[in-house]
Amino acid sequence: MIDGHTPAMAPEPVELPEWTGDLESDVIAAIRTVFDPEIPVNVYDLGLIYRLDLSNPELIEVDMTLTAPGCPVAGEMLNQVRKAVLLAPGTKAAKVNLVFDPPWDAQRMSDEAKLELGMF
């Protein structure tokens, strides 16, 4: 317990990706280290990342959503994604915006995520 608050979830340690030197690939690889706390799949393959704006490497912007609007760890997930993006070489700052339009559904998941969850 920190500051009188019990953490909503204890993040599992993750192995950092091998960086390629390509900003987009490295940012995506970094985001793939963040997992939804209720579904054992990373947020990128779950289809929660709607937009990556890499036009200004000084400030990477990410639009992401949640599987459910009332997610109790929403703020923590956004912060985890922001911190992950900052790990990518060459990234100086990151901003993560929470969006709900269009609403998320399972069709946004990658084939790998669907296979992992037994949806095929």
PDB file of C-alpha atoms in Angstrom:
ATOM      1  CA  MET A   1       0.000   0.000   0.000  1.00  0.00           C
ATOM      2  CA  ILE A   2       1.351   3.420  -0.992  1.00  0.00           C
ATOM      3  CA  ASP A   3      -0.051   6.725   0.261  1.00  0.00           C
ATOM      4  CA  GLY A   4      -3.007   4.885   1.806  1.00  0.00           C
ATOM      5  CA  HIS A   5      -4.126   3.458  -1.542  1.00  0.00           C
ATOM      6  CA  THR A   6      -4.075  -0.184  -2.490  1.00  0.00           C
ATOM      7  CA  PRO A   7      -2.932  -0.614  -6.095  1.00  0.00           C
ATOM      8  CA  ALA A   8      -5.654  -1.892  -8.435  1.00  0.00           C
ATOM      9  CA  MET A   9      -3.230  -4.284 -10.079  1.00  0.00           C
ATOM     10  CA  ALA A  10       0.357  -5.355  -9.673  1.00  0.00           C
ATOM     11  CA  PRO A  11       2.121  -5.092 -13.022  1.00  0.00           C
ATOM     12  CA  GLU A  12       4.085  -8.120 -14.080  1.00  0.00           C
ATOM     13  CA  PRO A  13       7.693  -7.433 -15.017  1.00  0.00           C
ATOM     14  CA  VAL A  14       8.089  -7.534 -18.793  1.00  0.00           C
ATOM     15  CA  GLU A  15      11.082  -8.029 -20.989  1.00  0.00           C
ATOM     16  CA  LEU A  16      11.939  -5.023 -23.088  1.00  0.00           C
ATOM     17  CA  PRO A  17      11.804  -5.550 -26.843  1.00  0.00           C
ATOM     18  CA  GLU A  18      14.835  -5.578 -29.054  1.00  0.00           C
ATOM     19  CA  TRP A  19      14.890  -2.113 -30.648  1.00  0.00           C
ATOM     20  CA  THR A  20      15.037  -1.923 -34.447  1.00  0.00           C
ATOM     21  CA  GLY A  21      15.868   1.760 -34.939  1.00  0.00           C
ATOM     22  CA  ASP A  22      12.569   2.294 -36.772  1.00  0.00           C
ATOM     23  CA  LEU A  23      10.489   4.650 -34.628  1.00  0.00           C
ATOM     24  CA  GLU A  24       7.091   3.166 -35.529  1.00  0.00           C
ATOM     25  CA  SER A  25       8.231  -0.428 -34.995  1.00  0.00           C
ATOM     26  CA  ASP A  26       9.911   0.466 -31.720  1.00  0.00           C
ATOM     27  CA  VAL A  27       6.884   2.378 -30.378  1.00  0.00           C
ATOM     28  CA  ILE A  28       4.574  -0.516 -31.264  1.00  0.00           C
ATOM     29  CA  ALA A  29       6.975  -3.010 -29.669  1.00  0.00           C
ATOM     30  CA  ALA A  30       7.051  -0.883 -26.512  1.00  0.00           C
ATOM     31  CA  ILE A  31       3.252  -0.639 -26.379  1.00  0.00           C
ATOM     32  CA  ARG A  32       3.065  -4.423 -26.726  1.00  0.00           C
ATOM     33  CA  THR A  33       4.698  -4.668 -23.274  1.00  0.00           C
ATOM     34  CA  VAL A  34       1.496  -3.270 -21.686  1.00  0.00           C
ATOM     35  CA  PHE A  35      -1.180  -5.837 -20.910  1.00  0.00           C
ATOM     36  CA  ASP A  36      -4.852  -5.425 -20.105  1.00  0.00           C
ATOM     37  CA  PRO A  37      -5.206  -6.440 -16.442  1.00  0.00           C
ATOM     38  CA  GLU A  38      -8.251  -8.644 -17.103  1.00  0.00           C
ATOM     39  CA  ILE A  39      -7.292 -10.168 -20.462  1.00  0.00           C
ATOM     40  CA  PRO A  40      -3.846 -11.758 -20.879  1.00  0.00           C
ATOM     41  CA  VAL A  41      -3.164  -9.920 -24.149  1.00  0.00           C
ATOM     42  CA  ASN A  42      -1.247  -6.717 -24.779  1.00  0.00           C
ATOM     43  CA  VAL A  43      -3.207  -3.532 -25.472  1.00  0.00           C
ATOM     44  CA  TYR A  44      -1.893  -3.203 -29.039  1.00  0.00           C
ATOM     45  CA  ASP A  45      -3.025  -6.658 -30.152  1.00  0.00           C
ATOM     46  CA  LEU A  46      -6.313  -6.193 -28.304  1.00  0.00           C
ATOM     47  CA  GLY A  47      -6.985  -3.317 -30.704  1.00  0.00           C
ATOM     48  CA  LEU A  48      -7.097  -0.684 -27.976  1.00  0.00           C
ATOM     49  CA  ILE A  49      -4.638   1.584 -29.791  1.00  0.00           C
ATOM     50  CA  TYR A  50      -6.594   3.595 -32.343  1.00  0.00           C
ATOM     51  CA  ARG A  51      -3.947   6.066 -33.533  1.00  0.00           C
ATOM     52  CA  LEU A  52      -0.210   6.633 -33.321  1.00  0.00           C
ATOM     53  CA  ASP A  53       0.985  10.068 -34.396  1.00  0.00           C
ATOM     54  CA  LEU A  54       4.706   9.818 -35.036  1.00  0.00           C
ATOM     55  CA  SER A  55       4.945  12.961 -37.158  1.00  0.00           C
ATOM     56  CA  ASN A  56       6.821  14.769 -34.362  1.00  0.00           C
ATOM     57  CA  PRO A  57       9.299  12.424 -32.636  1.00  0.00           C
ATOM     58  CA  GLU A  58       9.618  15.052 -29.902  1.00  0.00           C
ATOM     59  CA  LEU A  59       6.008  14.283 -28.884  1.00  0.00           C
ATOM     60  CA  ILE A  60       4.460  10.939 -29.785  1.00  0.00           C
ATOM     61  CA  GLU A  61       0.664  11.028 -29.497  1.00  0.00           C
ATOM     62  CA  VAL A  62      -1.453   7.927 -28.947  1.00  0.00           C
ATOM     63  CA  ASP A  63      -5.229   7.607 -29.035  1.00  0.00           C
ATOM     64  CA  MET A  64      -6.417   4.559 -27.174  1.00  0.00           C
ATOM     65  CA  THR A  65      -9.639   3.167 -25.815  1.00  0.00           C
ATOM     66  CA  LEU A  66     -10.653   0.606 -23.225  1.00  0.00           C
ATOM     67  CA  THR A  67     -12.604  -2.617 -23.548  1.00  0.00           C
ATOM     68  CA  ALA A  68     -15.218  -1.062 -21.234  1.00  0.00           C
ATOM     69  CA  PRO A  69     -15.797   2.638 -20.429  1.00  0.00           C
ATOM     70  CA  GLY A  70     -16.009   1.966 -16.678  1.00  0.00           C
ATOM     71  CA  CYS A  71     -12.600   0.291 -16.443  1.00  0.00           C
ATOM     72  CA  PRO A  72     -11.369   0.861 -12.871  1.00  0.00           C
ATOM     73  CA  VAL A  73      -7.699   1.028 -13.942  1.00  0.00           C
ATOM     74  CA  ALA A  74      -8.151   3.363 -16.915  1.00  0.00           C
ATOM     75  CA  GLY A  75      -5.778   6.027 -15.627  1.00  0.00           C
ATOM     76  CA  GLU A  76      -3.132   3.490 -14.761  1.00  0.00           C
ATOM     77  CA  MET A  77      -3.356   1.841 -18.191  1.00  0.00           C
ATOM     78  CA  LEU A  78      -2.942   5.177 -19.967  1.00  0.00           C
ATOM     79  CA  ASN A  79       0.071   5.951 -17.806  1.00  0.00           C
ATOM     80  CA  GLN A  80       1.581   2.521 -18.536  1.00  0.00           C
ATOM     81  CA  VAL A  81       1.196   3.107 -22.277  1.00  0.00           C
ATOM     82  CA  ARG A  82       2.758   6.576 -21.968  1.00  0.00           C
ATOM     83  CA  LYS A  83       5.712   5.164 -20.011  1.00  0.00           C
ATOM     84  CA  ALA A  84       6.134   2.336 -22.521  1.00  0.00           C
ATOM     85  CA  VAL A  85       6.208   4.755 -25.468  1.00  0.00           C
ATOM     86  CA  LEU A  86       8.917   6.753 -23.690  1.00  0.00           C
ATOM     87  CA  LEU A  87      11.107   3.629 -23.662  1.00  0.00           C
ATOM     88  CA  ALA A  88      11.363   3.627 -27.462  1.00  0.00           C
ATOM     89  CA  PRO A  89      14.710   5.091 -28.545  1.00  0.00           C
ATOM     90  CA  GLY A  90      14.427   8.657 -29.829  1.00  0.00           C
ATOM     91  CA  THR A  91      11.164   9.388 -28.047  1.00  0.00           C
ATOM     92  CA  LYS A  92      11.325  12.502 -25.879  1.00  0.00           C
ATOM     93  CA  ALA A  93       7.695  12.919 -24.788  1.00  0.00           C
ATOM     94  CA  ALA A  94       4.425  11.043 -25.121  1.00  0.00           C
ATOM     95  CA  LYS A  95       0.790  11.971 -24.739  1.00  0.00           C
ATOM     96  CA  VAL A  96      -1.955   9.335 -24.492  1.00  0.00           C
ATOM     97  CA  ASN A  97      -5.535  10.378 -25.183  1.00  0.00           C
ATOM     98  CA  LEU A  98      -8.483   8.290 -24.034  1.00  0.00           C
ATOM     99  CA  VAL A  99     -11.175   7.994 -26.711  1.00  0.00           C
ATOM    100  CA  PHE A 100     -14.374   5.971 -26.965  1.00  0.00           C
ATOM    101  CA  ASP A 101     -15.346   6.637 -30.563  1.00  0.00           C
ATOM    102  CA  PRO A 102     -15.683   4.232 -32.191  1.00  0.00           C
ATOM    103  CA  PRO A 103     -16.515   1.874 -29.332  1.00  0.00           C
ATOM    104  CA  TRP A 104     -14.133  -1.052 -28.991  1.00  0.00           C
ATOM    105  CA  ASP A 105     -15.290  -4.526 -29.966  1.00  0.00           C
ATOM    106  CA  ALA A 106     -13.511  -7.865 -30.350  1.00  0.00           C
ATOM    107  CA  GLN A 107     -13.256  -7.428 -34.140  1.00  0.00           C
ATOM    108  CA  ARG A 108     -10.469  -4.889 -33.511  1.00  0.00           C
ATOM    109  CA  MET A 109      -8.224  -7.613 -32.066  1.00  0.00           C
ATOM    110  CA  SER A 110      -5.303  -8.993 -34.047  1.00  0.00           C
ATOM    111  CA  ASP A 111      -5.508 -12.571 -35.305  1.00  0.00           C
ATOM    112  CA  GLU A 112      -2.746 -13.460 -32.826  1.00  0.00           C
ATOM    113  CA  ALA A 113      -4.832 -12.137 -29.917  1.00  0.00           C
ATOM    114  CA  LYS A 114      -7.928 -13.987 -31.107  1.00  0.00           C
ATOM    115  CA  LEU A 115      -5.926 -17.197 -31.411  1.00  0.00           C
ATOM    116  CA  GLU A 116      -4.426 -16.723 -27.945  1.00  0.00           C
ATOM    117  CA  LEU A 117      -7.899 -16.273 -26.472  1.00  0.00           C
ATOM    118  CA  GLY A 118      -9.345 -19.238 -28.381  1.00  0.00           C
ATOM    119  CA  MET A 119     -11.649 -17.126 -30.556  1.00  0.00           C
ATOM    120  CA  PHE A 120     -10.880 -18.993 -33.794  1.00  0.00           C
TER     121      PHE A 120
END
